[in-house]
Structures are given as C-alpha cells and as structure tokens.
C-alpha cells in the first residue's frame, strides 16, 4: 500500500531567486564558494590524518564524505557535533541521532546518516554519494538550502530518504527516481518547484511518499 501526500507546486525559483515562468532552471547552479571550500577543507583534513595510510579506498571516501558534509553545513555550529572530525575516533562513533549500533554495519560501512533537527545550515554536498552503503538519510528540520544534489540518485542502497522542513529549492531532480529501493521518501516543506517525476509514484518499493509544499 503506497501512501502519497500531494505536492502543490510553489512559485518557481532559480538558485534562490523567483524565476520567470518561461525561464530554464534545469541546469544546476555552479558550486558556490562555500561548496568549493568545504570539499577542499575536507581533503586537507583527510590528508593530515595520521592513520591515512592504513585506510582502504572505501574508508577514505567515507571519511571525506562526512568531513565535506561537516564543512558544508557549518559543523562547528551544530547543536551537537561530538567527536566529528576527530582523528582518534572512528567515524562510526561520531555523533548521530541514530542509535550507535545503527550507524555502521559490521564491516564499518556507514549505513545511517541521521542528523535531523541538529542545526545544520548550508548546502548538501554531492560527496554524500560517496557513502556507498548508506541505507538511511535523515536530515529533516534543519536549515539546508540550495538544490538536492543529483548525485544522490546514484545511491542505490537507500531505503529511507527524509529532507523535509528545510529550505531546499529548484526543480525536482529526475535522478532521484533511480532510488529503486526507497520505501520512505519525504521532501515536504521545502521550496522545490515544478512537475513531480512520474517515476516516483511507480517505484515498487515505495511505502510512503510525501511531497507537500
């Protein structure tokens, strides 16, 4: 049984500005200075890790993805950021709203990214897609803005996707219809605009779909 909450189209915006009805917002805005700085800072942070030589390529990508998220969303100002970016603490033990046993699987792969209602402010970095085993992404009730990265559509392990109650804007990313394992999908109460990709309502795995404006 699929539950659908109807999506009402909001006034079109292009990268934060109200758009002319005939304008084309389909092209994602170039990465702004904050986004460029966040991935640079994350690479520098990783490069200074004294344990770097012991990590697999997958572990390096996992750590740089989380570090980029931290810098892109002003991690120093989060409500809670215990152990984040610590070289001495495994990233599976960094603060999360999820229970400690839910954050990573037995192989140390990050499977639950839950930072809802935690004072995140900034843009979602495309590097989140480096978390190749992620099953749950929950960042509702923060101050995230900009567009939802199209790269998130590559995360074919996601089953739970919640970015509700933020300030995300722009057209609805068609690539998100590739999340064929998603059961719960909620992007309500943002500033998304435009048509709903028909593929979302045809996803066999979907149990609850919420797209309310």
XYZ file of N, CA, C and O in Angstrom, residues 131-211:
324
model
N 29.071 7.647 0.187
C 28.689 6.681 1.225
C 27.951 5.534 0.536
O 26.718 5.472 0.519
N 28.711 4.618 -0.005
C 28.178 3.625 -0.935
C 27.222 2.624 -0.316
O 26.464 1.967 -1.027
N 27.237 2.491 1.012
C 26.363 1.518 1.674
C 25.202 2.181 2.411
O 24.457 1.502 3.124
N 25.023 3.491 2.239
C 24.031 4.228 3.023
C 22.611 3.727 2.753
O 22.192 3.611 1.609
N 21.890 3.441 3.825
C 20.517 2.958 3.731
C 19.510 3.993 4.238
O 18.346 3.971 3.829
N 19.953 4.881 5.122
C 19.036 5.883 5.676
C 19.702 7.247 5.678
O 20.793 7.420 6.203
N 19.020 8.216 5.074
C 19.463 9.605 5.065
C 18.353 10.441 5.680
O 17.271 10.577 5.106
N 18.602 10.998 6.866
C 17.583 11.764 7.573
C 18.177 13.081 8.051
O 18.971 13.116 8.984
N 17.776 14.160 7.399
C 18.245 15.489 7.779
C 17.081 16.474 7.833
O 17.249 17.653 7.537
N 15.906 15.981 8.184
C 14.762 16.883 8.241
C 14.915 17.874 9.405
O 15.672 17.641 10.340
N 14.205 19.001 9.292
C 14.195 20.035 10.326
C 15.586 20.619 10.581
O 16.078 20.662 11.702
N 16.226 21.056 9.501
C 17.473 21.808 9.605
C 17.329 23.069 8.755
O 16.214 23.477 8.419
N 18.437 23.684 8.400
C 18.405 24.886 7.568
C 19.251 24.643 6.322
O 20.192 25.383 6.028
N 18.914 23.570 5.607
C 19.611 23.238 4.373
C 18.962 23.990 3.218
O 17.734 24.114 3.161
N 19.771 24.499 2.312
C 19.246 25.250 1.175
C 20.005 24.859 -0.085
O 20.868 23.983 -0.066
N 19.648 25.493 -1.193
C 20.226 25.089 -2.474
C 19.483 23.888 -3.034
O 18.403 23.533 -2.564
N 20.039 23.265 -4.044
C 19.383 22.149 -4.702
C 19.805 20.814 -4.098
O 20.882 20.690 -3.522
N 18.924 19.841 -4.229
C 19.276 18.473 -3.847
C 20.247 17.940 -4.899
O 19.931 17.930 -6.094
N 21.433 17.508 -4.495
C 22.412 17.042 -5.490
C 21.869 15.880 -6.318
O 21.315 14.924 -5.772
N 22.029 15.968 -7.611
C 21.566 14.880 -8.478
C 22.313 13.585 -8.196
O 21.793 12.493 -8.435
N 23.541 13.704 -7.653
C 24.356 12.523 -7.362
C 23.702 11.600 -6.340
O 24.032 10.409 -6.274
N 22.771 12.133 -5.541
C 22.093 11.281 -4.564
C 21.277 10.194 -5.249
O 20.978 9.159 -4.655
N 20.931 10.420 -6.500
C 20.206 9.411 -7.258
C 21.035 8.176 -7.563
O 20.489 7.162 -8.006
N 22.339 8.257 -7.326
C 23.223 7.109 -7.556
C 23.258 6.162 -6.364
O 23.838 5.076 -6.450
N 22.649 6.559 -5.256
C 22.761 5.794 -4.015
C 21.709 4.692 -3.984
O 20.649 4.815 -3.368
N 22.012 3.615 -4.654
C 21.005 2.568 -4.871
C 20.760 1.678 -3.659
O 19.986 0.723 -3.742
N 21.400 1.993 -2.516
C 21.127 1.233 -1.294
C 20.146 1.957 -0.380
O 19.690 1.385 0.612
N 19.792 3.200 -0.708
C 18.928 3.988 0.167
C 17.517 3.402 0.245
O 16.885 3.146 -0.770
N 17.033 3.268 1.473
C 15.661 2.819 1.698
C 14.830 3.897 2.397
O 13.601 3.844 2.380
N 15.504 4.873 3.008
C 14.822 5.923 3.786
C 15.466 7.247 3.418
O 16.670 7.422 3.571
N 14.640 8.191 2.948
C 15.146 9.475 2.452
C 14.259 10.576 3.002
O 13.110 10.702 2.623
N 14.799 11.387 3.925
C 13.993 12.439 4.556
C 14.776 13.740 4.631
O 15.710 13.875 5.411
N 14.382 14.684 3.785
C 14.967 16.031 3.799
C 13.877 17.076 4.036
O 14.023 18.236 3.643
N 12.805 16.690 4.687
C 11.669 17.582 4.904
C 12.035 18.769 5.793
O 12.980 18.718 6.583
N 11.266 19.839 5.645
C 11.359 21.016 6.517
C 12.748 21.633 6.515
O 13.389 21.811 7.551
N 13.203 21.942 5.312
C 14.438 22.695 5.118
C 14.124 23.841 4.156
O 12.969 24.229 4.005
N 15.129 24.384 3.513
C 14.923 25.449 2.535
C 15.424 25.062 1.167
O 15.859 25.913 0.396
N 15.369 23.768 0.854
C 15.841 23.275 -0.435
C 14.966 23.800 -1.561
O 13.744 23.941 -1.396
N 15.574 24.086 -2.696
C 14.818 24.733 -3.778
C 15.252 24.205 -5.135
O 16.095 23.323 -5.242
N 14.628 24.771 -6.147
C 14.963 24.385 -7.508
C 14.044 23.299 -8.032
O 13.101 22.872 -7.360
N 14.297 22.813 -9.229
C 13.471 21.756 -9.809
C 13.705 20.432 -9.106
O 14.735 20.224 -8.475
N 12.733 19.561 -9.223
C 12.837 18.242 -8.616
C 13.798 17.388 -9.438
O 13.636 17.238 -10.634
N 14.819 16.862 -8.790
C 15.856 16.110 -9.500
C 15.302 14.798 -10.053
O 14.902 13.912 -9.290
N 15.291 14.673 -11.354
C 14.793 13.461 -12.012
C 15.584 12.237 -11.576
O 15.056 11.128 -11.492
N 16.873 12.433 -11.267
C 17.751 11.317 -10.909
C 17.279 10.585 -9.650
O 17.633 9.421 -9.430
N 16.487 11.244 -8.820
C 16.021 10.609 -7.587
C 15.079 9.441 -7.865
O 14.841 8.610 -6.991
N 14.566 9.367 -9.058
C 13.703 8.233 -9.406
C 14.515 6.951 -9.565
O 13.954 5.874 -9.727
N 15.848 7.060 -9.524
C 16.702 5.870 -9.608
C 16.855 5.169 -8.267
O 17.487 4.105 -8.192
N 16.297 5.754 -7.201
C 16.405 5.154 -5.868
C 15.370 4.034 -5.745
O 14.377 4.144 -5.028
N 15.626 2.945 -6.424
C 14.599 1.916 -6.573
C 14.350 1.095 -5.312
O 13.408 0.315 -5.257
N 15.175 1.266 -4.264
C 14.946 0.551 -3.012
C 14.247 1.400 -1.956
O 13.938 0.918 -0.861
N 13.998 2.665 -2.259
C 13.418 3.579 -1.271
C 11.998 3.166 -0.903
O 11.161 2.909 -1.767
N 11.755 3.102 0.419
C 10.417 2.800 0.935
C 9.754 4.049 1.513
O 8.537 4.185 1.471
N 10.571 4.940 2.074
C 10.060 6.174 2.676
C 10.792 7.346 2.042
O 12.023 7.410 2.075
N 10.035 8.279 1.464
C 10.633 9.410 0.757
C 9.866 10.667 1.132
O 8.680 10.784 0.872
N 10.558 11.629 1.758
C 9.883 12.834 2.243
C 10.743 14.060 1.973
O 11.825 14.206 2.521
N 10.266 14.926 1.105
C 10.913 16.220 0.872
C 9.906 17.348 1.059
O 10.021 18.416 0.467
N 8.921 17.130 1.904
C 7.883 18.119 2.156
C 8.442 19.376 2.804
O 9.491 19.352 3.447
N 7.699 20.469 2.630
C 8.006 21.742 3.289
C 9.404 22.253 2.975
O 10.186 22.590 3.855
N 9.691 22.258 1.676
C 10.862 22.922 1.132
C 10.357 23.916 0.083
O 9.173 24.255 0.069
N 11.227 24.379 -0.776
C 10.823 25.319 -1.829
C 11.044 24.710 -3.211
O 11.351 25.404 -4.177
N 10.884 23.401 -3.296
C 11.016 22.716 -4.578
C 9.861 23.124 -5.493
O 8.769 23.430 -5.018
N 10.116 23.133 -6.774
C 9.089 23.575 -7.717
C 9.144 22.735 -8.982
O 10.146 22.086 -9.278
N 8.039 22.770 -9.707
C 7.993 22.058 -10.971
C 7.259 20.739 -10.864
O 6.744 20.372 -9.807
N 7.210 20.009 -11.966
C 6.449 18.753 -12.001
C 7.112 17.645 -11.184
O 8.319 17.621 -10.998
N 6.284 16.749 -10.690
C 6.785 15.576 -9.976
C 7.169 14.524 -11.013
O 6.359 14.163 -11.869
N 8.387 14.010 -10.960
C 8.753 12.932 -11.884
C 7.816 11.742 -11.710
O 7.622 11.253 -10.594
N 7.205 11.310 -12.784
C 6.220 10.237 -12.693
C 6.821 8.950 -12.152
O 6.130 8.128 -11.558
N 8.132 8.786 -12.329
C 8.776 7.567 -11.860
C 8.686 7.374 -10.363
O 8.738 6.240 -9.865
N 8.539 8.467 -9.606
C 8.461 8.347 -8.152
C 7.249 7.544 -7.708
O 7.326 6.734 -6.790
N 6.133 7.775 -8.326
C 4.902 7.099 -7.924
C 4.806 5.679 -8.472
O 3.890 4.945 -8.110
N 5.758 5.302 -9.323
C 5.734 3.958 -9.896
C 6.783 3.038 -9.276
O 6.946 1.897 -9.720
N 7.465 3.522 -8.256
C 8.518 2.723 -7.641
C 7.899 1.630 -6.781
O 7.150 1.908 -5.840
N 8.183 0.383 -7.111
C 7.543 -0.752 -6.459
C 7.836 -0.839 -4.967
O 7.026 -1.346 -4.192
N 8.987 -0.323 -4.553
C 9.373 -0.439 -3.146
C 8.720 0.615 -2.260
O 8.667 0.462 -1.039
N 8.191 1.687 -2.853
C 7.721 2.838 -2.094
C 6.515 2.493 -1.220
O 5.540 1.899 -1.669
N 6.612 2.869 0.069
C 5.517 2.677 1.016
C 4.883 4.027 1.365
O 3.666 4.158 1.432
N 5.714 5.044 1.559
C 5.193 6.369 1.889
C 5.962 7.422 1.113
O 7.192 7.502 1.197
N 5.236 8.250 0.379
C 5.814 9.316 -0.438
C 5.178 10.631 -0.031
O 3.967 10.795 -0.141
N 5.974 11.567 0.467
C 5.458 12.846 0.953
C 6.178 13.980 0.243
O 7.390 14.137 0.384
N 5.419 14.766 -0.532
C 5.976 15.829 -1.347
C 5.224 17.137 -1.132
O 5.079 17.943 -2.031
